[in-house]
Amino acid sequence: MLASLFLLLLVPGSWQGKPIRPPSFPGLPTVKDLAEAAGYSATDIEVITEDGYSIWIHRIGNSSGPPVILQHGLLLAADSWIARGPDKDLAFLLLKTGFDVWLTNLRGTVYNQYSLKYSRTDPQFWNFSFHEAGYYDIPAFIDKILKIRKAKKIFYVGHSLGTLVFFVMNSLRPEYNSKIQGAALFSPVAYGSNPDALGANPFLRFSFNNADAIYAEFTSRRIYEFLPRSASSIKSVEEFCSNLSRSQEICLDIIGIFVGEHRTNIDKKNLGNIIKFGPAGTSSKNFYHLSQVYRTGEFKMFDYGPKGNWINYNSSTPTNYPLEQVVAPIVLFWSYNDPLLPQDSVQKLASKLPNLIKLQAVSDPKFTHIDMVWGENAKEVLYPDVIEIFRSLIDKDKF
Protein backbone atom coordinates (compact mmCIF):
# COMPACT_ATOMS: atom_id res chain seq x y z
CA MET A 1 0.00 0.00 0.00
CA LEU A 2 2.79 2.43 0.90
CA ALA A 3 4.57 1.53 -2.33
CA SER A 4 1.44 2.35 -4.33
CA LEU A 5 1.06 5.72 -2.59
CA PHE A 6 4.72 6.48 -3.25
CA LEU A 7 4.26 5.71 -6.95
CA LEU A 8 1.26 8.01 -7.09
CA LEU A 9 3.37 10.82 -5.66
CA LEU A 10 6.24 9.96 -7.96
CA VAL A 11 4.06 10.12 -11.08
CA PRO A 12 1.87 13.23 -10.66
CA GLY A 13 -1.57 12.88 -12.15
CA SER A 14 -1.21 9.15 -12.86
CA TRP A 15 -4.32 8.52 -10.80
CA GLN A 16 -6.45 11.03 -12.66
CA GLY A 17 -9.16 9.52 -14.82
CA LYS A 18 -8.87 6.21 -13.00
CA PRO A 19 -11.58 3.82 -14.28
CA ILE A 20 -14.24 3.14 -11.70
CA ARG A 21 -15.37 -0.10 -13.36
CA PRO A 22 -14.01 -2.61 -15.89
CA PRO A 23 -14.32 -1.75 -19.59
CA SER A 24 -17.38 -2.78 -21.57
CA PHE A 25 -18.05 -3.14 -25.27
CA PRO A 26 -21.23 -3.00 -27.38
CA GLY A 27 -22.52 -6.48 -28.07
CA LEU A 28 -20.34 -8.16 -25.46
CA PRO A 29 -21.84 -9.10 -22.07
CA THR A 30 -19.80 -8.03 -19.07
CA VAL A 31 -18.79 -10.45 -16.32
CA LYS A 32 -21.70 -9.07 -14.28
CA ASP A 33 -24.09 -9.63 -17.19
CA LEU A 34 -22.95 -13.23 -17.62
CA ALA A 35 -23.12 -13.98 -13.90
CA GLU A 36 -26.57 -12.43 -13.49
CA ALA A 37 -27.89 -14.34 -16.51
CA ALA A 38 -26.85 -17.51 -14.68
CA GLY A 39 -28.54 -16.39 -11.47
CA TYR A 40 -25.52 -15.05 -9.57
CA SER A 41 -24.20 -11.69 -8.52
CA ALA A 42 -20.73 -10.50 -9.48
CA THR A 43 -18.36 -8.07 -7.81
CA ASP A 44 -15.54 -6.31 -9.67
CA ILE A 45 -12.46 -5.65 -7.54
CA GLU A 46 -9.39 -3.66 -8.54
CA VAL A 47 -5.98 -5.05 -7.56
CA ILE A 48 -2.76 -3.03 -7.72
CA THR A 49 0.28 -5.23 -8.13
CA GLU A 50 3.58 -4.65 -6.38
CA ASP A 51 4.99 -3.09 -9.54
CA GLY A 52 2.00 -0.82 -10.06
CA TYR A 53 -0.30 -2.55 -12.58
CA SER A 54 -4.04 -2.11 -12.08
CA ILE A 55 -5.94 -5.32 -12.83
CA TRP A 56 -9.61 -6.14 -12.33
CA ILE A 57 -10.66 -9.44 -10.78
CA HIS A 58 -14.22 -10.69 -10.32
CA ARG A 59 -15.99 -12.54 -7.54
CA ILE A 60 -18.93 -14.61 -8.75
CA GLY A 61 -21.69 -15.13 -6.20
CA ASN A 62 -20.93 -14.48 -2.57
CA SER A 63 -20.18 -17.92 -1.20
CA SER A 64 -18.59 -18.45 2.20
CA GLY A 65 -17.06 -21.70 0.99
CA PRO A 66 -13.43 -22.42 0.10
CA PRO A 67 -12.10 -19.73 -2.28
CA VAL A 68 -10.88 -20.80 -5.71
CA ILE A 69 -9.15 -18.80 -8.46
CA LEU A 70 -9.81 -19.54 -12.13
CA GLN A 71 -6.95 -18.18 -14.22
CA HIS A 72 -7.45 -17.92 -17.98
CA GLY A 73 -5.07 -18.85 -20.78
CA LEU A 74 -3.38 -16.93 -23.58
CA LEU A 75 -5.43 -14.25 -25.39
CA LEU A 76 -8.45 -14.90 -23.20
CA ALA A 77 -9.71 -13.14 -20.09
CA ALA A 78 -11.79 -13.93 -17.02
CA ASP A 79 -15.08 -13.76 -18.92
CA SER A 80 -14.08 -16.81 -21.00
CA TRP A 81 -14.73 -19.02 -17.94
CA ILE A 82 -18.45 -18.10 -17.86
CA ALA A 83 -19.24 -17.58 -21.53
CA ARG A 84 -21.44 -20.66 -21.99
CA GLY A 85 -23.84 -20.85 -19.06
CA PRO A 86 -24.59 -22.34 -15.63
CA ASP A 87 -24.84 -25.97 -16.76
CA LYS A 88 -21.59 -26.04 -18.71
CA ASP A 89 -18.96 -23.74 -17.20
CA LEU A 90 -16.61 -24.92 -14.44
CA ALA A 91 -17.03 -21.65 -12.52
CA PHE A 92 -20.75 -22.21 -12.08
CA LEU A 93 -20.34 -25.90 -11.26
CA LEU A 94 -17.86 -24.97 -8.53
CA LEU A 95 -20.36 -22.45 -7.17
CA LYS A 96 -23.10 -25.08 -7.08
CA THR A 97 -20.88 -27.36 -5.01
CA GLY A 98 -20.10 -24.69 -2.43
CA PHE A 99 -16.88 -23.01 -3.59
CA ASP A 100 -16.24 -19.26 -3.57
CA VAL A 101 -15.28 -18.47 -7.17
CA TRP A 102 -12.90 -15.71 -8.24
CA LEU A 103 -12.09 -15.02 -11.90
CA THR A 104 -8.74 -13.32 -12.41
CA ASN A 105 -7.06 -11.53 -15.33
CA LEU A 106 -3.44 -11.03 -16.31
CA ARG A 107 -1.63 -7.81 -17.20
CA GLY A 108 -1.93 -6.86 -20.84
CA THR A 109 -5.53 -8.01 -21.13
CA VAL A 110 -8.46 -5.68 -21.58
CA TYR A 111 -8.94 -5.76 -17.79
CA ASN A 112 -5.56 -4.12 -17.21
CA GLN A 113 -6.41 -0.51 -18.09
CA TYR A 114 -3.50 1.39 -16.56
CA SER A 115 -0.27 1.31 -14.58
CA LEU A 116 0.87 3.68 -11.88
CA LYS A 117 4.21 4.00 -13.68
CA TYR A 118 3.50 3.99 -17.42
CA SER A 119 0.71 4.87 -19.81
CA ARG A 120 -0.52 2.09 -22.09
CA THR A 121 1.11 3.92 -25.02
CA ASP A 122 4.54 3.70 -23.38
CA PRO A 123 6.61 0.71 -24.63
CA GLN A 124 7.67 0.11 -21.02
CA PHE A 125 4.07 -0.69 -20.14
CA TRP A 126 4.32 -3.74 -22.44
CA ASN A 127 7.76 -4.83 -21.30
CA PHE A 128 6.53 -8.03 -19.66
CA SER A 129 5.87 -11.68 -20.34
CA PHE A 130 4.31 -14.46 -18.30
CA HIS A 131 7.31 -14.04 -15.98
CA GLU A 132 6.10 -10.72 -14.56
CA ALA A 133 2.50 -11.94 -14.57
CA GLY A 134 3.50 -14.89 -12.42
CA TYR A 135 5.84 -12.95 -10.16
CA TYR A 136 3.52 -9.99 -9.51
CA ASP A 137 -0.06 -10.58 -10.68
CA ILE A 138 -0.96 -13.97 -9.19
CA PRO A 139 0.55 -13.22 -5.74
CA ALA A 140 -1.38 -9.92 -5.66
CA PHE A 141 -4.63 -11.72 -6.47
CA ILE A 142 -4.06 -14.38 -3.82
CA ASP A 143 -3.19 -11.85 -1.13
CA LYS A 144 -6.22 -9.72 -1.99
CA ILE A 145 -8.65 -12.64 -1.93
CA LEU A 146 -7.28 -14.16 1.25
CA LYS A 147 -7.47 -10.77 2.94
CA ILE A 148 -11.09 -10.26 1.89
CA ARG A 149 -12.04 -13.78 2.92
CA LYS A 150 -9.88 -13.77 6.07
CA ALA A 151 -8.63 -17.15 4.89
CA LYS A 152 -5.24 -18.86 4.91
CA LYS A 153 -5.39 -20.92 1.72
CA ILE A 154 -6.96 -20.94 -1.72
CA PHE A 155 -7.61 -23.41 -4.53
CA TYR A 156 -6.29 -22.65 -8.01
CA VAL A 157 -7.42 -23.64 -11.50
CA GLY A 158 -5.21 -22.58 -14.40
CA HIS A 159 -5.44 -23.21 -18.12
CA SER A 160 -2.41 -23.11 -20.44
CA LEU A 161 -0.78 -19.72 -19.78
CA GLY A 162 -2.57 -19.83 -16.44
CA THR A 163 -0.38 -22.81 -15.53
CA LEU A 164 2.87 -21.06 -16.50
CA VAL A 165 2.20 -18.10 -14.23
CA PHE A 166 1.42 -20.50 -11.39
CA PHE A 167 4.78 -22.24 -11.83
CA VAL A 168 6.61 -18.90 -12.01
CA MET A 169 5.04 -17.74 -8.74
CA ASN A 170 5.62 -20.89 -6.76
CA SER A 171 9.15 -21.46 -8.04
CA LEU A 172 10.40 -17.90 -7.50
CA ARG A 173 8.22 -16.95 -4.53
CA PRO A 174 8.03 -20.31 -2.75
CA GLU A 175 6.29 -18.81 0.29
CA TYR A 176 3.10 -18.87 -1.81
CA ASN A 177 3.11 -22.66 -1.92
CA SER A 178 1.77 -22.65 1.63
CA LYS A 179 -1.19 -20.54 0.49
CA ILE A 180 -2.33 -23.10 -2.10
CA GLN A 181 -4.75 -25.75 -0.83
CA GLY A 182 -4.65 -27.51 -4.19
CA ALA A 183 -4.15 -26.70 -7.88
CA ALA A 184 -5.79 -28.20 -10.97
CA LEU A 185 -3.72 -27.30 -14.01
CA PHE A 186 -5.23 -27.79 -17.47
CA SER A 187 -2.89 -28.24 -20.46
CA PRO A 188 0.27 -27.30 -18.50
CA VAL A 189 2.64 -26.11 -21.22
CA ALA A 190 5.79 -25.47 -19.15
CA TYR A 191 7.92 -27.55 -21.51
CA GLY A 192 5.86 -27.04 -24.64
CA SER A 193 6.95 -29.00 -27.65
CA ASN A 194 9.90 -28.67 -30.00
CA PRO A 195 8.64 -26.96 -33.19
CA ASP A 196 9.82 -29.85 -35.34
CA ALA A 197 7.52 -32.14 -33.33
CA LEU A 198 4.43 -30.11 -34.24
CA GLY A 199 3.96 -32.33 -37.28
CA ALA A 200 0.92 -31.27 -39.27
CA ASN A 201 0.89 -27.75 -37.86
CA PRO A 202 3.09 -25.80 -40.31
CA PHE A 203 1.88 -22.38 -39.16
CA LEU A 204 2.91 -22.90 -35.54
CA ARG A 205 6.14 -24.55 -36.60
CA PHE A 206 7.01 -21.59 -38.85
CA SER A 207 6.05 -19.07 -36.16
CA PHE A 208 8.20 -20.68 -33.46
CA ASN A 209 11.19 -21.31 -35.72
CA ASN A 210 11.15 -17.70 -36.97
CA ALA A 211 10.18 -16.05 -33.69
CA ASP A 212 13.37 -13.95 -33.49
CA ALA A 213 12.70 -12.27 -36.83
CA ILE A 214 8.98 -11.86 -36.12
CA TYR A 215 9.59 -10.23 -32.73
CA ALA A 216 12.28 -7.96 -34.21
CA GLU A 217 9.80 -6.85 -36.88
CA PHE A 218 7.13 -6.18 -34.27
CA THR A 219 9.56 -4.16 -32.21
CA SER A 220 10.77 -2.14 -35.18
CA ARG A 221 7.16 -1.30 -36.01
CA ARG A 222 6.47 -0.43 -32.35
CA ILE A 223 3.85 -3.16 -32.03
CA TYR A 224 3.99 -3.97 -28.34
CA GLU A 225 0.36 -4.94 -27.73
CA PHE A 226 -0.81 -8.11 -29.46
CA LEU A 227 -4.42 -8.77 -30.51
CA PRO A 228 -6.26 -6.42 -28.16
CA ARG A 229 -10.01 -6.58 -27.64
CA SER A 230 -11.96 -3.94 -29.52
CA ALA A 231 -15.50 -3.33 -30.70
CA SER A 232 -14.47 -4.15 -34.26
CA SER A 233 -12.67 -7.39 -33.33
CA ILE A 234 -15.67 -8.55 -31.29
CA LYS A 235 -18.04 -7.97 -34.18
CA SER A 236 -15.71 -9.52 -36.76
CA VAL A 237 -15.03 -12.69 -34.77
CA GLU A 238 -18.70 -13.12 -33.89
CA GLU A 239 -19.82 -12.76 -37.50
CA PHE A 240 -17.05 -14.95 -38.91
CA CYS A 241 -17.78 -17.83 -36.53
CA SER A 242 -21.57 -17.50 -36.29
CA ASN A 243 -23.73 -20.50 -37.13
CA LEU A 244 -25.53 -18.18 -39.57
CA SER A 245 -22.31 -17.50 -41.48
CA ARG A 246 -20.94 -19.50 -44.38
CA SER A 247 -17.49 -18.98 -42.90
CA GLN A 248 -18.15 -20.97 -39.71
CA GLU A 249 -16.44 -24.08 -41.06
CA ILE A 250 -13.37 -21.99 -41.89
CA CYS A 251 -13.51 -20.61 -38.36
CA LEU A 252 -13.54 -24.19 -37.04
CA ASP A 253 -10.64 -25.07 -39.33
CA ILE A 254 -8.59 -22.24 -37.82
CA ILE A 255 -9.48 -23.30 -34.28
CA GLY A 256 -8.41 -26.83 -35.14
CA ILE A 257 -5.04 -25.67 -36.46
CA PHE A 258 -4.14 -23.79 -33.30
CA VAL A 259 -5.72 -25.74 -30.46
CA GLY A 260 -6.78 -29.11 -31.86
CA GLU A 261 -9.47 -30.48 -34.17
CA HIS A 262 -12.62 -31.63 -32.34
CA ARG A 263 -15.43 -29.61 -33.85
CA THR A 264 -18.11 -32.09 -32.78
CA ASN A 265 -17.34 -31.05 -29.18
CA ILE A 266 -18.03 -27.36 -29.86
CA ASP A 267 -21.45 -25.74 -29.54
CA LYS A 268 -21.70 -24.59 -33.14
CA LYS A 269 -25.04 -22.88 -32.59
CA ASN A 270 -23.50 -20.52 -30.03
CA LEU A 271 -19.92 -20.50 -31.30
CA GLY A 272 -20.08 -16.86 -32.41
CA ASN A 273 -21.31 -15.79 -28.96
CA ILE A 274 -18.59 -17.79 -27.18
CA ILE A 275 -15.53 -17.09 -29.28
CA LYS A 276 -16.08 -13.33 -29.35
CA PHE A 277 -14.60 -13.23 -25.82
CA GLY A 278 -11.23 -13.71 -27.50
CA PRO A 279 -8.85 -12.19 -28.27
CA ALA A 280 -8.50 -10.15 -25.10
CA GLY A 281 -4.93 -8.91 -25.59
CA THR A 282 -1.41 -9.53 -24.32
CA SER A 283 2.09 -8.23 -25.00
CA SER A 284 4.22 -9.17 -27.98
CA LYS A 285 7.00 -9.99 -25.53
CA ASN A 286 4.77 -12.58 -23.90
CA PHE A 287 4.33 -14.35 -27.23
CA TYR A 288 8.07 -14.21 -27.81
CA HIS A 289 8.84 -15.70 -24.40
CA LEU A 290 6.39 -18.52 -25.09
CA SER A 291 8.08 -19.17 -28.43
CA GLN A 292 11.40 -19.50 -26.60
CA VAL A 293 9.90 -22.15 -24.33
CA TYR A 294 8.72 -24.12 -27.35
CA ARG A 295 11.86 -23.65 -29.40
CA THR A 296 14.19 -24.83 -26.63
CA GLY A 297 11.91 -27.33 -24.95
CA GLU A 298 12.99 -25.82 -21.63
CA PHE A 299 11.13 -23.80 -19.02
CA LYS A 300 13.49 -20.83 -18.76
CA MET A 301 13.31 -17.15 -18.03
CA PHE A 302 13.27 -14.69 -20.92
CA ASP A 303 16.27 -14.98 -23.25
CA TYR A 304 17.70 -11.49 -23.85
CA GLY A 305 20.66 -12.81 -25.86
CA PRO A 306 24.16 -13.40 -24.45
CA LYS A 307 24.83 -9.77 -23.52
CA GLY A 308 21.42 -9.17 -21.98
CA ASN A 309 21.54 -12.49 -20.16
CA TRP A 310 24.82 -11.56 -18.47
CA ILE A 311 23.19 -8.36 -17.27
CA ASN A 312 20.02 -10.05 -16.04
CA TYR A 313 21.23 -13.49 -14.92
CA ASN A 314 25.01 -13.22 -14.68
CA SER A 315 25.14 -15.99 -17.29
CA SER A 316 25.19 -16.23 -21.06
CA THR A 317 21.96 -18.26 -20.96
CA PRO A 318 18.68 -17.60 -19.17
CA THR A 319 17.97 -19.26 -15.84
CA ASN A 320 15.74 -22.31 -15.48
CA TYR A 321 12.67 -21.87 -13.30
CA PRO A 322 13.37 -23.97 -10.18
CA LEU A 323 10.37 -26.28 -10.32
CA GLU A 324 11.70 -28.23 -7.35
CA GLN A 325 10.47 -25.27 -5.30
CA VAL A 326 6.86 -25.87 -6.40
CA VAL A 327 5.65 -27.96 -3.47
CA ALA A 328 1.95 -27.07 -3.53
CA PRO A 329 -0.42 -30.03 -4.13
CA ILE A 330 -0.95 -30.25 -7.91
CA VAL A 331 -3.04 -32.26 -10.36
CA LEU A 332 -2.06 -32.06 -14.04
CA PHE A 333 -4.78 -32.62 -16.64
CA TRP A 334 -3.79 -33.10 -20.26
CA SER A 335 -5.34 -34.48 -23.45
CA TYR A 336 -4.14 -36.72 -26.25
CA ASN A 337 -5.37 -34.42 -29.04
CA ASP A 338 -3.58 -31.26 -27.89
CA PRO A 339 -1.25 -29.92 -30.62
CA LEU A 340 0.50 -27.69 -28.08
CA LEU A 341 1.27 -30.35 -25.48
CA PRO A 342 2.61 -33.79 -26.41
CA GLN A 343 2.63 -36.54 -23.81
CA ASP A 344 6.40 -36.52 -23.30
CA SER A 345 6.30 -32.80 -22.42
CA VAL A 346 3.69 -33.19 -19.70
CA GLN A 347 5.47 -36.26 -18.33
CA LYS A 348 8.72 -34.30 -18.16
CA LEU A 349 6.92 -31.61 -16.19
CA ALA A 350 5.34 -34.19 -13.89
CA SER A 351 8.77 -35.61 -13.07
CA LYS A 352 9.91 -32.17 -11.82
CA LEU A 353 7.07 -31.54 -9.36
CA PRO A 354 7.71 -32.74 -5.77
CA ASN A 355 4.05 -32.81 -4.69
CA LEU A 356 2.18 -34.09 -7.73
CA ILE A 357 -1.07 -35.66 -6.58
CA LYS A 358 -2.12 -36.97 -9.94
CA LEU A 359 -1.25 -36.89 -13.64
CA GLN A 360 -4.44 -37.48 -15.58
CA ALA A 361 -5.25 -37.64 -19.27
CA VAL A 362 -8.84 -36.76 -20.18
CA SER A 363 -10.66 -39.94 -21.15
CA ASP A 364 -11.95 -38.57 -24.47
CA PRO A 365 -9.09 -39.28 -26.94
CA LYS A 366 -10.22 -36.38 -29.16
CA PHE A 367 -10.24 -33.81 -26.34
CA THR A 368 -8.21 -30.70 -27.27
CA HIS A 369 -6.42 -27.74 -25.72
CA ILE A 370 -9.47 -25.43 -25.83
CA ASP A 371 -11.90 -28.20 -24.83
CA MET A 372 -10.55 -27.74 -21.31
CA VAL A 373 -12.58 -24.51 -21.17
CA TRP A 374 -15.18 -24.70 -23.95
CA GLY A 375 -15.58 -28.42 -24.71
CA GLU A 376 -19.21 -29.57 -24.58
CA ASN A 377 -18.30 -32.77 -22.73
CA ALA A 378 -15.88 -31.15 -20.24
CA LYS A 379 -18.66 -31.20 -17.66
CA GLU A 380 -18.65 -35.01 -17.87
CA VAL A 381 -15.03 -35.99 -18.53
CA LEU A 382 -13.06 -33.30 -16.67
CA TYR A 383 -14.87 -30.99 -14.26
CA PRO A 384 -16.29 -33.66 -11.91
CA ASP A 385 -12.73 -34.91 -11.28
CA VAL A 386 -11.56 -31.39 -10.43
CA ILE A 387 -14.40 -30.87 -7.96
CA GLU A 388 -13.91 -34.30 -6.39
CA ILE A 389 -10.18 -33.72 -5.89
CA PHE A 390 -10.70 -30.25 -4.44
CA ARG A 391 -13.35 -31.50 -2.04
CA SER A 392 -10.99 -34.22 -0.86
CA LEU A 393 -8.40 -31.55 -0.06
CA ILE A 394 -10.66 -29.28 1.94
CA ASP A 395 -9.46 -28.68 5.46
CA LYS A 396 -12.09 -26.59 7.21
CA ASP A 397 -9.50 -25.14 9.59
CA LYS A 398 -7.78 -23.46 6.65
CA PHE A 399 -10.69 -21.26 5.60
GROMACS .gro file of N, CA and C in nm, residues 23-31 33-34 79 83 229-239 270 272-278:
model
   96
   23PRO      N    1  -1.384  -0.221  -1.828
   23PRO     CA    2  -1.432  -0.175  -1.959
   23PRO      C    3  -1.548  -0.261  -2.008
   24SER      N    4  -1.629  -0.203  -2.094
   24SER     CA    5  -1.738  -0.278  -2.157
   24SER      C    6  -1.742  -0.241  -2.305
   25PHE      N    7  -1.801  -0.333  -2.383
   25PHE     CA    8  -1.805  -0.314  -2.527
   25PHE      C    9  -1.946  -0.344  -2.579
   26PRO      N   10  -1.991  -0.271  -2.679
   26PRO     CA   11  -2.123  -0.300  -2.738
   26PRO      C   12  -2.128  -0.444  -2.790
   27GLY      N   13  -2.235  -0.513  -2.757
   27GLY     CA   14  -2.252  -0.648  -2.807
   27GLY      C   15  -2.180  -0.756  -2.729
   28LEU      N   16  -2.107  -0.717  -2.625
   28LEU     CA   17  -2.034  -0.816  -2.546
   28LEU      C   18  -2.079  -0.808  -2.400
   29PRO      N   19  -2.142  -0.913  -2.347
   29PRO     CA   20  -2.184  -0.910  -2.207
   29PRO      C   21  -2.065  -0.893  -2.114
   30THR      N   22  -2.083  -0.816  -2.008
   30THR     CA   23  -1.980  -0.803  -1.907
   30THR      C   24  -1.981  -0.925  -1.817
   31VAL      N   25  -1.882  -0.935  -1.729
   31VAL     CA   26  -1.879  -1.045  -1.632
   31VAL      C   27  -2.006  -1.040  -1.547
   33ASP      N   28  -2.297  -0.920  -1.635
   33ASP     CA   29  -2.409  -0.963  -1.719
   33ASP      C   30  -2.415  -1.116  -1.726
   34LEU      N   31  -2.300  -1.178  -1.749
   34LEU     CA   32  -2.295  -1.323  -1.762
   34LEU      C   33  -2.332  -1.392  -1.632
   79ASP      N   34  -1.373  -1.349  -1.843
   79ASP     CA   35  -1.508  -1.376  -1.892
   79ASP      C   36  -1.518  -1.505  -1.973
   83ALA      N   37  -1.866  -1.801  -2.027
   83ALA     CA   38  -1.924  -1.758  -2.153
   83ALA      C   39  -2.036  -1.849  -2.202
  229ARG      N   40  -0.856  -0.654  -2.745
  229ARG     CA   41  -1.001  -0.658  -2.764
  229ARG      C   42  -1.049  -0.520  -2.809
  230SER      N   43  -1.138  -0.519  -2.905
  230SER     CA   44  -1.196  -0.394  -2.952
  230SER      C   45  -1.336  -0.422  -3.003
  231ALA      N   46  -1.414  -0.317  -3.019
  231ALA     CA   47  -1.550  -0.333  -3.070
  231ALA      C   48  -1.550  -0.398  -3.208
  232SER      N   49  -1.453  -0.360  -3.291
  232SER     CA   50  -1.447  -0.415  -3.426
  232SER      C   51  -1.406  -0.562  -3.425
  233SER      N   52  -1.310  -0.599  -3.339
  233SER     CA   53  -1.267  -0.739  -3.333
  233SER      C   54  -1.378  -0.828  -3.280
  234ILE      N   55  -1.454  -0.778  -3.183
  234ILE     CA   56  -1.567  -0.855  -3.129
  234ILE      C   57  -1.668  -0.884  -3.238
  235LYS      N   58  -1.705  -0.782  -3.312
  235LYS     CA   59  -1.804  -0.797  -3.418
  235LYS      C   60  -1.753  -0.889  -3.528
  236SER      N   61  -1.627  -0.873  -3.566
  236SER     CA   62  -1.571  -0.952  -3.676
  236SER      C   63  -1.564  -1.100  -3.640
  237VAL      N   64  -1.515  -1.129  -3.520
  237VAL     CA   65  -1.503  -1.269  -3.477
  237VAL      C   66  -1.641  -1.332  -3.465
  238GLU      N   67  -1.734  -1.259  -3.407
  238GLU     CA   68  -1.870  -1.312  -3.389
  238GLU      C   69  -1.933  -1.345  -3.524
  239GLU      N   70  -1.921  -1.255  -3.619
  239GLU     CA   71  -1.982  -1.276  -3.750
  239GLU      C   72  -1.913  -1.388  -3.827
  270ASN      N   73  -2.388  -2.170  -3.081
  270ASN     CA   74  -2.350  -2.052  -3.003
  270ASN      C   75  -2.203  -2.016  -3.018
  272GLY      N   76  -2.035  -1.829  -3.223
  272GLY     CA   77  -2.008  -1.686  -3.241
  272GLY      C   78  -2.017  -1.610  -3.110
  273ASN      N   79  -2.113  -1.647  -3.025
  273ASN     CA   80  -2.131  -1.579  -2.896
  273ASN      C   81  -2.023  -1.615  -2.796
  274ILE      N   82  -1.963  -1.734  -2.812
  274ILE     CA   83  -1.859  -1.779  -2.718
  274ILE      C   84  -1.723  -1.723  -2.757
  275ILE      N   85  -1.689  -1.740  -2.884
  275ILE     CA   86  -1.553  -1.709  -2.928
  275ILE      C   87  -1.527  -1.559  -2.935
  276LYS      N   88  -1.630  -1.477  -2.930
  276LYS     CA   89  -1.608  -1.333  -2.935
  276LYS      C   90  -1.544  -1.280  -2.807
  277PHE      N   91  -1.530  -1.364  -2.704
  277PHE     CA   92  -1.460  -1.323  -2.582
  277PHE      C   93  -1.307  -1.331  -2.599
  278GLY      N   94  -1.264  -1.377  -2.716
  278GLY     CA   95  -1.123  -1.371  -2.750
  278GLY      C   96  -1.110  -1.307  -2.888
   0.00000   0.00000   0.00000
